[in-house]
Amino acid sequence: MAASKLRVVDIHTHMYPPSYIKILEARTTIPLVRTFPQTPEPRLILLEAEGKALEEATNDPTAKPPGRPLTSHFASLAQKIHFMDTHGIDISVISLANPWLDFLSASESGEIGESVNQEFSRMCGEHPGRLFFFAALPLTAPLDTLLAAISHVQSLQYCRGIILGTSGLGKGLDDPALLPIFEALAAANLTIFLHPHYGLPNEVWGPRASAEYGHVLPLALGFPMETTIAVTRMYLSGVFDQVRDLRMILAHSGGTLPFLAGRIESCIMHDGQLVREGKAGKGRRTIWQVLKEQIYLDAVIYSEVGLKAAIDASGADRLMFGTDHPFFPPLESDEQGEWESVSLNADAVTIAVGEGSEQAKAIMGGNAISILRLDQK
Ligand code: 5CU
């Protein structure tokens, strides 16, 4: 068999288009963009965990600035292409970063969503074949607006799926009211890219976190647990059986799902209520099966240990490389150069499956090209 060519595809790479940044600049509650006297660059404040730091910096001009600097990496298309070129990335599937359209009112989200998706479509059109995108859905809008949005994004040439947070319509992803949305997405052949934003309640991090531990706890632990909980709730609700054509890519290699799937299974088998209600018996598709049939995982886990667990759980043919650009820039080297956060993920693939192996080529790009139809412009 002829060896396949390496093409690198980044399926986890975000942007906030300029129009979206304007919305954030006009806001007074998180998410928002604001300038502080202690630093020249505007700050992007996204997470509820950043609330205390925001309050302190607002009241005290000497307090440390909250959030992260809003650099050109967040909103500039030229910068995205430069980042791709610097890291040898052939194709990127770009998506709006969190918290997407989740905070918009019901009356405005449909229209803003349409224009944001149109903007992503236009950006992809400027680099045909190099850029595709996951669209954002106006989840706070009425159902007919939401369904119309799915039809709209399906018609956009470079759209390959949608990016979704874990709140769904406000009650999580096991909400029966989401079924028509999942059905419409599956029928439209639009893959869901599931991404965390809400983390865990602030109290979990304890009183020292905001002042002493930076963003480590919400990002390293809150994000992956959020994803794990959301997908486990979906699994327990039966939605994967109800919508068999539903396809989801889970961010950050599925949170902790590959590691915890065995424990989830054991808890189901040993749960008196589920056994009595016939929900744990023979014929049930296990979470292992769902992981191999309806779920894909990105390879944004920064270590071969987690990556091997992801491969064992879903299969090397279901893993897809990502960078999480523009998050996690280098702090002590030039942002225009190579990013260590990227090489950590690329190295994890090499160590896990062998440099230049067919599995490495698949994870680095081949899988994304076939799963997301990136050969069709
Ligand atoms: O650094 C962060 O807060 C984030 C974020 O908000 N979203 C993301 O995708 N990665 C990192």
Coordinates of C-alpha atoms and ligand atoms in Angstrom, one line a residue:
M1 CA 0.0 0.0 0.0
A2 CA 1.4 3.4 -0.9
A3 CA 2.2 5.6 2.0
S4 CA -0.2 8.5 2.5
K5 CA 1.0 12.1 2.4
L6 CA 1.0 14.1 5.6
R7 CA -1.5 17.0 5.6
V8 CA -1.9 18.8 8.9
V9 CA -5.4 19.9 9.9
D10 CA -6.2 21.9 12.9
I11 CA -9.8 21.3 13.9
H12 CA -9.7 23.1 17.3
T13 CA -8.9 26.7 16.5
H14 CA -10.9 29.8 17.4
M15 CA -11.6 33.4 16.4
Y16 CA -13.7 36.3 17.6
P17 CA -14.5 38.2 14.4
P18 CA -14.3 42.0 14.8
S19 CA -18.1 42.5 14.9
Y20 CA -18.2 40.1 17.9
I21 CA -15.4 41.9 19.7
K22 CA -17.5 45.1 19.3
I23 CA -20.4 43.3 21.1
L24 CA -18.0 42.4 23.9
E25 CA -16.7 45.9 24.2
A26 CA -20.2 47.3 24.8
R27 CA -20.8 44.9 27.7
T28 CA -20.5 45.5 31.4
T29 CA -20.8 41.9 32.6
I30 CA -18.8 38.9 31.7
P31 CA -18.1 38.1 28.9
L32 CA -16.6 41.5 28.0
V33 CA -13.6 43.4 26.7
R34 CA -12.3 46.3 28.8
T35 CA -9.2 48.5 29.0
F36 CA -7.5 48.9 32.4
P37 CA -5.0 51.6 33.4
Q38 CA -2.4 49.0 34.5
T39 CA -1.9 47.6 31.0
P40 CA -1.9 49.0 27.4
E41 CA -3.8 46.1 25.7
P42 CA -7.5 45.6 26.2
R43 CA -8.4 42.6 28.3
L44 CA -10.7 39.8 27.3
I45 CA -12.7 38.5 30.3
L46 CA -14.6 35.3 29.6
L47 CA -15.0 33.1 32.5
E48 CA -17.1 33.4 35.7
A49 CA -14.0 32.4 37.6
E50 CA -12.5 35.7 36.5
G51 CA -15.3 37.7 38.2
K52 CA -13.4 38.4 41.4
A53 CA -10.3 39.6 39.6
L54 CA -12.5 41.8 37.4
E55 CA -14.1 43.4 40.4
E56 CA -10.7 44.0 42.1
A57 CA -9.1 45.5 39.0
T58 CA -12.2 47.8 38.5
N59 CA -11.9 49.1 42.1
D60 CA -8.1 49.2 42.4
P61 CA -6.0 50.5 39.5
T62 CA -2.9 48.8 40.9
A63 CA -4.6 45.3 41.1
K64 CA -3.5 42.7 38.5
P65 CA -5.4 42.9 35.2
P66 CA -8.1 40.3 34.8
G67 CA -8.6 37.9 32.0
R68 CA -6.1 37.7 29.1
P69 CA -4.7 40.3 26.7
L70 CA -6.8 40.7 23.6
T71 CA -4.0 40.3 21.0
S72 CA -4.3 40.3 17.3
H73 CA -4.4 36.5 17.4
F74 CA -8.1 36.6 18.5
A75 CA -9.6 38.6 15.7
S76 CA -7.2 38.9 12.8
L77 CA -7.6 36.5 9.8
A78 CA -4.1 37.4 8.6
Q79 CA -2.8 36.4 12.0
K80 CA -4.6 33.1 11.8
I81 CA -3.0 32.3 8.4
H82 CA 0.4 33.4 9.7
F83 CA 0.0 31.0 12.7
M84 CA -1.0 28.2 10.3
D85 CA 2.0 28.9 8.1
T86 CA 4.4 29.1 11.1
H87 CA 3.2 25.7 12.4
G88 CA 2.9 23.8 9.0
I89 CA -0.9 23.6 9.2
D90 CA -2.4 23.1 5.8
I91 CA -6.1 23.4 6.8
S92 CA -7.9 24.9 9.7
V93 CA -11.5 24.4 10.7
I94 CA -12.1 27.7 12.6
S95 CA -14.9 28.3 15.1
L96 CA -16.2 31.1 17.2
A97 CA -14.7 30.9 20.7
N98 CA -16.6 30.6 23.9
P99 CA -19.2 31.7 25.1
W100 CA -20.4 31.9 21.5
L101 CA -23.9 33.4 21.3
D102 CA -25.1 31.9 24.6
F103 CA -25.3 35.3 26.4
L104 CA -27.4 37.1 23.8
S105 CA -31.1 37.8 24.3
A106 CA -33.7 35.7 22.4
S107 CA -34.6 38.7 20.2
E108 CA -31.1 39.5 19.1
S109 CA -29.3 36.1 18.9
G110 CA -30.8 35.0 15.5
E111 CA -29.8 38.0 13.6
I112 CA -26.3 38.3 15.3
G113 CA -25.8 34.6 14.8
E114 CA -26.6 34.9 11.1
S115 CA -24.1 37.7 10.6
V116 CA -21.3 36.0 12.6
N117 CA -21.7 32.8 10.6
Q118 CA -21.8 34.8 7.4
E119 CA -18.5 36.5 8.5
F120 CA -16.9 33.1 9.1
S121 CA -18.1 32.0 5.7
R122 CA -16.6 35.1 4.1
M123 CA -13.2 34.5 5.9
C124 CA -13.1 30.9 4.6
G125 CA -13.9 32.2 1.1
E126 CA -10.8 34.3 1.2
H127 CA -8.6 31.2 1.6
P128 CA -10.5 28.5 -0.4
G129 CA -9.4 25.0 0.6
R130 CA -7.4 26.2 3.6
L131 CA -10.2 27.3 5.8
F132 CA -13.5 25.7 6.8
F133 CA -15.6 26.5 9.8
F134 CA -17.9 25.2 12.6
A135 CA -20.9 27.6 12.8
A136 CA -22.4 29.0 16.0
L137 CA -26.1 28.5 16.8
P138 CA -28.4 31.1 18.4
L139 CA -29.4 28.8 21.3
T140 CA -31.4 31.5 23.1
A141 CA -33.7 32.1 20.1
P142 CA -37.1 30.4 19.6
L143 CA -37.0 26.9 18.0
D144 CA -38.1 28.1 14.5
T145 CA -35.2 30.6 14.5
L146 CA -32.8 27.9 15.6
L147 CA -34.0 25.4 12.9
A148 CA -33.7 28.2 10.3
A149 CA -30.1 28.8 11.5
I150 CA -29.3 25.2 10.9
S151 CA -30.7 25.3 7.4
H152 CA -28.7 28.5 6.8
V153 CA -25.4 27.2 7.9
Q154 CA -25.9 23.9 6.0
S155 CA -26.1 26.0 2.8
L156 CA -22.8 27.8 3.5
Q157 CA -20.0 26.3 1.3
Y158 CA -17.3 26.0 3.9
C159 CA -19.4 25.0 7.0
R160 CA -18.7 21.5 8.3
G161 CA -20.6 21.5 11.5
I162 CA -21.5 23.6 14.5
I163 CA -19.7 24.5 17.8
L164 CA -21.8 23.9 20.8
G165 CA -21.4 24.6 24.5
T166 CA -22.8 22.4 27.3
S167 CA -25.7 24.5 28.4
G168 CA -27.9 23.7 25.4
L169 CA -31.2 25.6 25.7
G170 CA -30.3 26.4 29.3
K171 CA -30.9 22.9 30.9
G172 CA -28.0 21.0 29.5
L173 CA -27.6 18.6 26.7
D174 CA -29.9 15.9 28.1
D175 CA -32.9 18.3 27.7
P176 CA -35.6 16.6 25.6
A177 CA -36.3 20.0 24.1
L178 CA -33.0 19.7 22.2
L179 CA -34.0 16.5 20.3
P180 CA -35.3 18.4 17.3
I181 CA -32.1 20.3 17.1
F182 CA -30.0 17.2 17.3
E183 CA -32.2 15.5 14.7
A184 CA -31.9 18.5 12.4
L185 CA -28.1 18.6 12.8
A186 CA -27.8 14.9 12.1
A187 CA -30.1 15.1 9.0
A188 CA -28.0 18.0 7.7
N189 CA -24.8 16.0 8.2
L190 CA -23.4 18.7 10.5
T191 CA -21.0 17.4 13.1
I192 CA -21.2 19.0 16.5
F193 CA -17.9 20.2 18.0
L194 CA -18.7 20.2 21.8
H195 CA -16.6 22.7 23.7
P196 CA -16.7 23.7 27.4
H197 CA -17.1 27.2 28.8
Y198 CA -18.9 27.1 32.1
G199 CA -16.6 24.8 34.1
L200 CA -17.6 24.0 37.7
P201 CA -19.0 26.4 40.4
N202 CA -16.4 28.9 41.7
E203 CA -16.6 27.5 45.2
V204 CA -15.0 24.3 44.1
W205 CA -11.8 26.1 43.6
G206 CA -11.6 27.4 47.1
P207 CA -10.8 30.9 48.5
R208 CA -7.2 31.1 47.3
A209 CA -7.8 30.3 43.6
S210 CA -8.5 33.7 42.2
A211 CA -5.5 35.5 43.9
E212 CA -3.0 32.6 43.7
Y213 CA -3.7 30.0 41.1
G214 CA -4.3 32.0 37.9
H215 CA -6.5 30.2 35.4
V216 CA -5.1 26.7 36.1
L217 CA -8.1 25.1 38.0
P218 CA -11.0 26.2 35.8
L219 CA -9.1 25.5 32.6
A220 CA -7.2 22.3 33.4
L221 CA -10.0 20.7 35.5
G222 CA -13.2 22.7 35.2
F223 CA -13.3 22.5 31.4
P224 CA -12.7 18.8 31.1
M225 CA -15.1 17.9 33.9
E226 CA -17.8 20.0 32.3
T227 CA -17.4 18.1 29.0
T228 CA -17.4 14.8 30.8
I229 CA -20.5 15.5 32.7
A230 CA -22.4 16.9 29.7
V231 CA -21.7 13.8 27.5
T232 CA -22.4 11.4 30.4
R233 CA -25.8 13.1 30.9
M234 CA -26.5 12.8 27.2
Y235 CA -25.5 9.1 27.3
L236 CA -27.7 8.4 30.3
S237 CA -30.7 10.2 28.7
G238 CA -30.5 7.9 25.7
V239 CA -30.0 10.7 23.1
F240 CA -27.3 8.8 21.3
D241 CA -29.7 5.9 20.7
Q242 CA -32.6 8.3 19.8
V243 CA -30.4 10.1 17.2
R244 CA -28.2 7.4 15.8
D245 CA -26.7 9.7 13.1
L246 CA -25.7 12.3 15.6
R247 CA -21.9 12.9 15.4
M248 CA -19.9 14.8 18.0
I249 CA -16.3 15.8 18.3
L250 CA -15.4 16.3 22.0
A251 CA -12.9 19.0 22.8
H252 CA -9.8 18.3 24.9
S253 CA -9.9 14.6 24.0
G254 CA -13.3 14.1 25.7
G255 CA -12.4 15.8 29.0
T256 CA -11.9 12.8 31.2
L257 CA -14.4 10.5 29.4
P258 CA -11.8 8.0 28.0
F259 CA -10.4 7.6 31.6
L260 CA -13.7 7.4 33.3
A261 CA -15.8 5.4 30.8
G262 CA -15.1 2.1 32.7
R263 CA -16.3 3.6 36.0
I264 CA -19.4 5.1 34.3
E265 CA -20.2 1.6 33.0
S266 CA -19.7 0.0 36.4
C267 CA -21.9 2.6 38.1
I268 CA -24.6 1.9 35.6
M269 CA -24.4 -1.9 36.0
H270 CA -24.5 -1.5 39.8
D271 CA -27.3 1.0 40.0
G272 CA -30.4 -0.5 41.6
Q273 CA -32.7 2.1 40.0
L274 CA -31.3 1.7 36.5
V275 CA -31.4 -2.1 36.8
R276 CA -35.0 -2.1 38.0
E277 CA -36.1 0.2 35.2
G278 CA -34.4 -2.0 32.6
K279 CA -31.9 0.7 31.6
A280 CA -28.8 -1.4 32.4
G281 CA -29.7 -4.7 30.8
K282 CA -28.5 -6.7 27.8
G283 CA -28.9 -5.0 24.4
R284 CA -27.9 -1.6 25.9
R285 CA -25.2 0.2 23.9
T286 CA -22.4 0.8 26.3
I287 CA -20.6 4.1 26.6
W288 CA -17.6 2.4 25.0
Q289 CA -19.7 1.6 21.9
V290 CA -21.0 5.2 21.7
L291 CA -17.4 6.4 21.9
K292 CA -16.5 4.2 19.0
E293 CA -19.6 4.9 16.9
Q294 CA -20.8 8.4 17.4
I295 CA -18.0 10.3 19.1
Y296 CA -14.8 11.7 17.8
L297 CA -12.1 13.3 20.0
D298 CA -9.7 16.1 19.3
A299 CA -6.1 15.5 20.2
V300 CA -5.7 18.6 22.4
I301 CA -4.5 16.9 25.6
Y302 CA -0.8 17.9 25.7
S303 CA 0.6 14.5 26.7
E304 CA 0.9 11.1 25.2
V305 CA -0.6 9.6 28.4
G306 CA -4.0 11.2 27.8
L307 CA -3.7 10.7 24.1
K308 CA -3.2 7.0 24.4
A309 CA -6.3 6.8 26.6
A310 CA -8.3 8.7 23.9
I311 CA -7.0 6.3 21.2
D312 CA -7.8 3.3 23.3
A313 CA -11.4 4.6 23.9
S314 CA -12.4 5.9 20.5
G315 CA -9.7 4.5 18.1
A316 CA -6.9 6.3 16.2
D317 CA -9.3 6.7 13.3
R318 CA -11.5 9.0 15.4
L319 CA -8.8 11.4 16.8
M320 CA -8.1 14.8 15.2
F321 CA -5.3 17.2 15.9
G322 CA -6.0 20.7 17.2
T323 CA -4.2 23.7 18.7
D324 CA -6.7 25.8 20.7
H325 CA -5.2 28.9 19.0
P326 CA -5.4 31.7 20.1
F327 CA -5.5 30.5 23.6
F328 CA -2.3 29.4 25.4
P329 CA 0.2 31.7 23.6
P330 CA 3.9 31.5 24.6
L331 CA 4.6 33.8 27.5
E332 CA 8.4 34.1 27.2
S333 CA 9.0 33.9 23.5
D334 CA 7.7 35.8 20.4
E335 CA 4.0 35.1 19.8
Q336 CA 4.7 35.4 16.1
G337 CA 7.0 32.3 16.3
E338 CA 6.3 28.7 17.3
W339 CA 4.0 28.0 20.2
E340 CA 4.9 25.4 22.7
S341 CA 1.2 24.6 23.3
V342 CA 1.2 23.4 19.6
S343 CA 4.3 21.3 19.8
L344 CA 3.2 19.6 23.0
N345 CA 0.1 18.3 21.2
A346 CA 2.1 17.3 18.0
D347 CA 4.8 15.6 20.1
A348 CA 2.2 13.7 22.0
V349 CA 0.9 12.2 18.7
T350 CA 4.5 11.3 17.7
I351 CA 5.2 9.6 21.0
A352 CA 1.9 7.8 21.2
V353 CA 1.8 6.3 17.7
G354 CA 5.3 6.8 16.2
E355 CA 6.7 9.5 14.0
G356 CA 5.6 9.3 10.4
S357 CA 3.3 6.3 11.1
E358 CA 0.0 6.0 9.2
Q359 CA -1.8 6.5 12.5
A360 CA 0.2 9.7 13.1
K361 CA -0.8 11.0 9.6
A362 CA -4.4 10.1 10.3
I363 CA -4.5 12.0 13.6
M364 CA -2.6 15.0 12.3
G365 CA -4.9 15.5 9.4
G366 CA -6.2 12.4 7.4
N367 CA -9.1 11.7 9.8
A368 CA -10.3 15.3 9.7
I369 CA -10.1 15.4 5.9
S370 CA -12.3 12.3 5.5
I371 CA -14.7 12.9 8.5
L372 CA -15.3 16.5 7.8
R373 CA -15.1 16.2 4.0
L374 CA -12.3 18.8 3.7
D375 CA -11.4 17.6 0.2
Q376 CA -14.7 19.0 -1.1
K377 CA -14.5 22.8 -1.4
Ligands
5CU1 O1 -7.9 30.5 28.4 C1 -9.1 30.4 28.3 O2 -9.9 30.9 29.1 C2 -9.7 29.5 27.3 C3 -11.0 29.7 26.9 O3 -11.8 30.5 27.4 N1 -11.5 28.9 25.8 C4 -10.7 28.1 25.3 O4 -11.1 27.4 24.3 N2 -9.4 27.9 25.7 C5 -8.9 28.6 26.7

